[in-house]
Amino acid sequence: MMGLTPFKEKLTNFYRYPSVCGFQDAIKDTDTFISPLNDSNKPQRDTMIYIHIPFCRSMCIYCPFYKVHVQSMSYDAKKRFVDCLIFELEKYSKETFFKNVPIVNVNIGGGTPMVLETEFYDQILSAIYRNFNMEKCEVISIEGDPIALQDEDKLKALKSMGMTRTSFGIQTFNEVLRKKLGVDSTVLDIYKAVKTLEKCGITEWGCDMLYNCPEQNVNEIKYNVDRICDIEPTVVDVYDLNISPNTKLQKLLDTDYFKSKPSNKNEIEMFSAIMETFAKNDFNQIRSVNFEPKGYKHSKKGILYAFSANVLAIGPSARTFLYDARMNYRNHCSIEKYMRSLNENVYPIEAGNYLTNDIIEERDMILFPYYMKADKSKLNCERFRSTINDLINGGYIIETDSYLQLTDLGKLWAGNVQYSFFSEYEKEKMAKSMFLC
């Protein structure tokens, strides 16, 4: 951080640290790389499973995540894919690190995983229960979309298999903008989905909202927040529109397709309006990007705590982070490469790195602004003393004898506060590296 210079260019929030670069961190010998999982060390932190199912019914032009159009996959192709998911789960379950370790949370994301046929979920969830210790699992979450969540029979079946929550993207209530962004569901579909969730007795569900999109203004953002609060989700994730390289959105922004474009000024004004409007609707800001109704209490083993847990990630492009094995890695960002590796009885790992104490200390400091408050006994504050003092003097954080906490100003600039704790190596790596996913 540069002394007391106020932040001017708002940065997005960071959830992944350290980075994994497909070139610098390429893994050639997966057996050697994965060998720490055979050590006798057992996880001390909670352990969760994430499964990436990359199928989508529509290809939103802003989405940077690895995905495949579901209509391009035959039933048999999906079956072979699911067989590979299950085989990957079985391989990991045999590693010493995971044997008999309680899994506290299972999150199935994508893509839009709920477009996958119901019988495949019976196979996937059965494989998890068969191979892992699920006695303490409190949450099984499966992501949907406003169209998939209107399927009452599927929701009831998934609930009977153990699903406890779901989530879906609302993004905006502006019908014209939805179409321009490539979102195929309508505003009416949103309301139908919510009604179906209520009918099926699924009481815990979250939704996503985008801001700083092309053609948006502050009044529209306030309207979107009000409408979301009306339908009473248990959590709302609010994301700034990231213009990711090689997306269709990036190319269209260089044309006259949109009448107005995202800007730093809009981003600052819109997020200020978001915090203010949620507060007026009696929603608390519980993370830098998450809001929940006042009085609602999420499971402490839920998704909101995943960044501080061991996460075993299954599926193409899935990102594993294991604090207690000191490992950080990503699977192949291609269904074909992913399945080929598993068919050869090889872990489908593309790139990764090992974690030092310094890196873990940096990660814990970087996650503090996301959580908005952190116990100082779990942080190496003296190592970062100069940066902490600068942030205090800038009005972004406060410090007591026991904790660090974002101020209201700090909540607006949470991504910048996070970036202040990045190592110079990681800053340079992010600036120079080309990421495959």
PDB file of N, CA, C and O in Angstrom, residues 168-199:
ATOM      1  N   PHE A 168     -29.296 -19.962  -7.102  1.00  0.00           N
ATOM      2  CA  PHE A 168     -29.421 -19.688  -8.532  1.00  0.00           C
ATOM      3  C   PHE A 168     -29.119 -18.223  -8.807  1.00  0.00           C
ATOM      4  O   PHE A 168     -29.136 -17.386  -7.899  1.00  0.00           O
ATOM      5  N   GLY A 169     -28.830 -17.926 -10.061  1.00  0.00           N
ATOM      6  CA  GLY A 169     -28.513 -16.565 -10.450  1.00  0.00           C
ATOM      7  C   GLY A 169     -29.745 -15.788 -10.871  1.00  0.00           C
ATOM      8  O   GLY A 169     -30.478 -16.218 -11.757  1.00  0.00           O
ATOM      9  N   ILE A 170     -29.995 -14.672 -10.200  1.00  0.00           N
ATOM     10  CA  ILE A 170     -31.025 -13.742 -10.652  1.00  0.00           C
ATOM     11  C   ILE A 170     -30.382 -12.700 -11.564  1.00  0.00           C
ATOM     12  O   ILE A 170     -30.882 -12.394 -12.635  1.00  0.00           O
ATOM     13  N   GLN A 171     -29.270 -12.153 -11.138  1.00  0.00           N
ATOM     14  CA  GLN A 171     -28.456 -11.171 -11.858  1.00  0.00           C
ATOM     15  C   GLN A 171     -29.144  -9.822 -12.009  1.00  0.00           C
ATOM     16  O   GLN A 171     -28.641  -8.806 -11.550  1.00  0.00           O
ATOM     17  N   THR A 172     -30.305  -9.771 -12.665  1.00  0.00           N
ATOM     18  CA  THR A 172     -31.006  -8.507 -12.848  1.00  0.00           C
ATOM     19  C   THR A 172     -32.477  -8.779 -13.142  1.00  0.00           C
ATOM     20  O   THR A 172     -32.830  -9.840 -13.664  1.00  0.00           O
ATOM     21  N   PHE A 173     -33.319  -7.809 -12.793  1.00  0.00           N
ATOM     22  CA  PHE A 173     -34.752  -7.895 -13.127  1.00  0.00           C
ATOM     23  C   PHE A 173     -35.066  -7.121 -14.405  1.00  0.00           C
ATOM     24  O   PHE A 173     -36.233  -6.965 -14.772  1.00  0.00           O
ATOM     25  N   ASN A 174     -34.047  -6.626 -15.062  1.00  0.00           N
ATOM     26  CA  ASN A 174     -34.217  -5.900 -16.324  1.00  0.00           C
ATOM     27  C   ASN A 174     -34.289  -6.912 -17.467  1.00  0.00           C
ATOM     28  O   ASN A 174     -33.283  -7.531 -17.820  1.00  0.00           O
ATOM     29  N   GLU A 175     -35.470  -7.092 -18.024  1.00  0.00           N
ATOM     30  CA  GLU A 175     -35.692  -8.128 -19.030  1.00  0.00           C
ATOM     31  C   GLU A 175     -34.834  -7.907 -20.274  1.00  0.00           C
ATOM     32  O   GLU A 175     -34.301  -8.859 -20.859  1.00  0.00           O
ATOM     33  N   VAL A 176     -34.693  -6.656 -20.688  1.00  0.00           N
ATOM     34  CA  VAL A 176     -33.898  -6.358 -21.890  1.00  0.00           C
ATOM     35  C   VAL A 176     -32.429  -6.698 -21.648  1.00  0.00           C
ATOM     36  O   VAL A 176     -31.774  -7.324 -22.496  1.00  0.00           O
ATOM     37  N   LEU A 177     -31.904  -6.307 -20.488  1.00  0.00           N
ATOM     38  CA  LEU A 177     -30.509  -6.588 -20.173  1.00  0.00           C
ATOM     39  C   LEU A 177     -30.264  -8.081 -20.032  1.00  0.00           C
ATOM     40  O   LEU A 177     -29.207  -8.588 -20.441  1.00  0.00           O
ATOM     41  N   ARG A 178     -31.209  -8.811 -19.459  1.00  0.00           N
ATOM     42  CA  ARG A 178     -31.073 -10.267 -19.350  1.00  0.00           C
ATOM     43  C   ARG A 178     -30.825 -10.878 -20.725  1.00  0.00           C
ATOM     44  O   ARG A 178     -29.942 -11.721 -20.905  1.00  0.00           O
ATOM     45  N   LYS A 179     -31.613 -10.451 -21.706  1.00  0.00           N
ATOM     46  CA  LYS A 179     -31.456 -11.003 -23.053  1.00  0.00           C
ATOM     47  C   LYS A 179     -30.104 -10.628 -23.641  1.00  0.00           C
ATOM     48  O   LYS A 179     -29.438 -11.443 -24.286  1.00  0.00           O
ATOM     49  N   LYS A 180     -29.692  -9.382 -23.429  1.00  0.00           N
ATOM     50  CA  LYS A 180     -28.408  -8.940 -23.989  1.00  0.00           C
ATOM     51  C   LYS A 180     -27.234  -9.683 -23.369  1.00  0.00           C
ATOM     52  O   LYS A 180     -26.198  -9.882 -24.006  1.00  0.00           O
ATOM     53  N   LEU A 181     -27.381 -10.092 -22.096  1.00  0.00           N
ATOM     54  CA  LEU A 181     -26.320 -10.819 -21.408  1.00  0.00           C
ATOM     55  C   LEU A 181     -26.349 -12.321 -21.693  1.00  0.00           C
ATOM     56  O   LEU A 181     -25.506 -13.070 -21.211  1.00  0.00           O
ATOM     57  N   GLY A 182     -27.348 -12.766 -22.465  1.00  0.00           N
ATOM     58  CA  GLY A 182     -27.436 -14.175 -22.828  1.00  0.00           C
ATOM     59  C   GLY A 182     -28.114 -15.045 -21.801  1.00  0.00           C
ATOM     60  O   GLY A 182     -27.999 -16.276 -21.836  1.00  0.00           O
ATOM     61  N   VAL A 183     -28.839 -14.423 -20.867  1.00  0.00           N
ATOM     62  CA  VAL A 183     -29.587 -15.183 -19.853  1.00  0.00           C
ATOM     63  C   VAL A 183     -30.918 -15.600 -20.465  1.00  0.00           C
ATOM     64  O   VAL A 183     -31.722 -14.746 -20.848  1.00  0.00           O
ATOM     65  N   ASP A 184     -31.176 -16.911 -20.551  1.00  0.00           N
ATOM     66  CA  ASP A 184     -32.376 -17.336 -21.280  1.00  0.00           C
ATOM     67  C   ASP A 184     -33.627 -17.377 -20.419  1.00  0.00           C
ATOM     68  O   ASP A 184     -34.737 -17.404 -20.949  1.00  0.00           O
ATOM     69  N   SER A 185     -33.502 -17.371 -19.103  1.00  0.00           N
ATOM     70  CA  SER A 185     -34.695 -17.349 -18.249  1.00  0.00           C
ATOM     71  C   SER A 185     -35.235 -15.925 -18.157  1.00  0.00           C
ATOM     72  O   SER A 185     -34.505 -14.946 -18.372  1.00  0.00           O
ATOM     73  N   THR A 186     -36.507 -15.807 -17.823  1.00  0.00           N
ATOM     74  CA  THR A 186     -37.162 -14.514 -17.722  1.00  0.00           C
ATOM     75  C   THR A 186     -37.394 -14.139 -16.256  1.00  0.00           C
ATOM     76  O   THR A 186     -37.211 -14.960 -15.357  1.00  0.00           O
ATOM     77  N   VAL A 187     -37.845 -12.914 -16.040  1.00  0.00           N
ATOM     78  CA  VAL A 187     -38.193 -12.489 -14.690  1.00  0.00           C
ATOM     79  C   VAL A 187     -39.331 -13.348 -14.146  1.00  0.00           C
ATOM     80  O   VAL A 187     -39.345 -13.715 -12.966  1.00  0.00           O
ATOM     81  N   LEU A 188     -40.284 -13.690 -14.994  1.00  0.00           N
ATOM     82  CA  LEU A 188     -41.386 -14.552 -14.567  1.00  0.00           C
ATOM     83  C   LEU A 188     -40.861 -15.904 -14.095  1.00  0.00           C
ATOM     84  O   LEU A 188     -41.372 -16.467 -13.115  1.00  0.00           O
ATOM     85  N   ASP A 189     -39.833 -16.418 -14.764  1.00  0.00           N
ATOM     86  CA  ASP A 189     -39.232 -17.690 -14.338  1.00  0.00           C
ATOM     87  C   ASP A 189     -38.676 -17.600 -12.916  1.00  0.00           C
ATOM     88  O   ASP A 189     -38.736 -18.572 -12.157  1.00  0.00           O
ATOM     89  N   ILE A 190     -38.134 -16.441 -12.561  1.00  0.00           N
ATOM     90  CA  ILE A 190     -37.606 -16.254 -11.201  1.00  0.00           C
ATOM     91  C   ILE A 190     -38.714 -16.475 -10.179  1.00  0.00           C
ATOM     92  O   ILE A 190     -38.548 -17.228  -9.206  1.00  0.00           O
ATOM     93  N   TYR A 191     -39.849 -15.831 -10.399  1.00  0.00           N
ATOM     94  CA  TYR A 191     -40.960 -15.937  -9.449  1.00  0.00           C
ATOM     95  C   TYR A 191     -41.547 -17.348  -9.424  1.00  0.00           C
ATOM     96  O   TYR A 191     -41.936 -17.853  -8.355  1.00  0.00           O
ATOM     97  N   LYS A 192     -41.599 -18.003 -10.583  1.00  0.00           N
ATOM     98  CA  LYS A 192     -42.084 -19.383 -10.630  1.00  0.00           C
ATOM     99  C   LYS A 192     -41.150 -20.314  -9.860  1.00  0.00           C
ATOM    100  O   LYS A 192     -41.600 -21.225  -9.152  1.00  0.00           O
ATOM    101  N   ALA A 193     -39.838 -20.090  -9.993  1.00  0.00           N
ATOM    102  CA  ALA A 193     -38.863 -20.920  -9.283  1.00  0.00           C
ATOM    103  C   ALA A 193     -39.005 -20.773  -7.774  1.00  0.00           C
ATOM    104  O   ALA A 193     -38.993 -21.766  -7.035  1.00  0.00           O
ATOM    105  N   VAL A 194     -39.166 -19.535  -7.325  1.00  0.00           N
ATOM    106  CA  VAL A 194     -39.313 -19.290  -5.885  1.00  0.00           C
ATOM    107  C   VAL A 194     -40.574 -19.967  -5.351  1.00  0.00           C
ATOM    108  O   VAL A 194     -40.565 -20.569  -4.263  1.00  0.00           O
ATOM    109  N   LYS A 195     -41.636 -19.905  -6.126  1.00  0.00           N
ATOM    110  CA  LYS A 195     -42.896 -20.541  -5.698  1.00  0.00           C
ATOM    111  C   LYS A 195     -42.727 -22.063  -5.621  1.00  0.00           C
ATOM    112  O   LYS A 195     -43.245 -22.707  -4.695  1.00  0.00           O
ATOM    113  N   THR A 196     -41.985 -22.633  -6.565  1.00  0.00           N
ATOM    114  CA  THR A 196     -41.765 -24.085  -6.560  1.00  0.00           C
ATOM    115  C   THR A 196     -40.903 -24.500  -5.373  1.00  0.00           C
ATOM    116  O   THR A 196     -41.159 -25.535  -4.736  1.00  0.00           O
ATOM    117  N   LEU A 197     -39.881 -23.708  -5.052  1.00  0.00           N
ATOM    118  CA  LEU A 197     -39.054 -24.000  -3.877  1.00  0.00           C
ATOM    119  C   LEU A 197     -39.905 -24.014  -2.612  1.00  0.00           C
ATOM    120  O   LEU A 197     -39.771 -24.908  -1.765  1.00  0.00           O
ATOM    121  N   GLU A 198     -40.783 -23.032  -2.499  1.00  0.00           N
ATOM    122  CA  GLU A 198     -41.665 -22.958  -1.332  1.00  0.00           C
ATOM    123  C   GLU A 198     -42.583 -24.176  -1.269  1.00  0.00           C
ATOM    124  O   GLU A 198     -42.776 -24.776  -0.206  1.00  0.00           O
ATOM    125  N   LYS A 199     -43.117 -24.554  -2.412  1.00  0.00           N
ATOM    126  CA  LYS A 199     -44.038 -25.693  -2.483  1.00  0.00           C
ATOM    127  C   LYS A 199     -43.339 -26.992  -2.093  1.00  0.00           C
ATOM    128  O   LYS A 199     -43.952 -27.882  -1.474  1.00  0.00           O
TER     129      LYS A 199
END
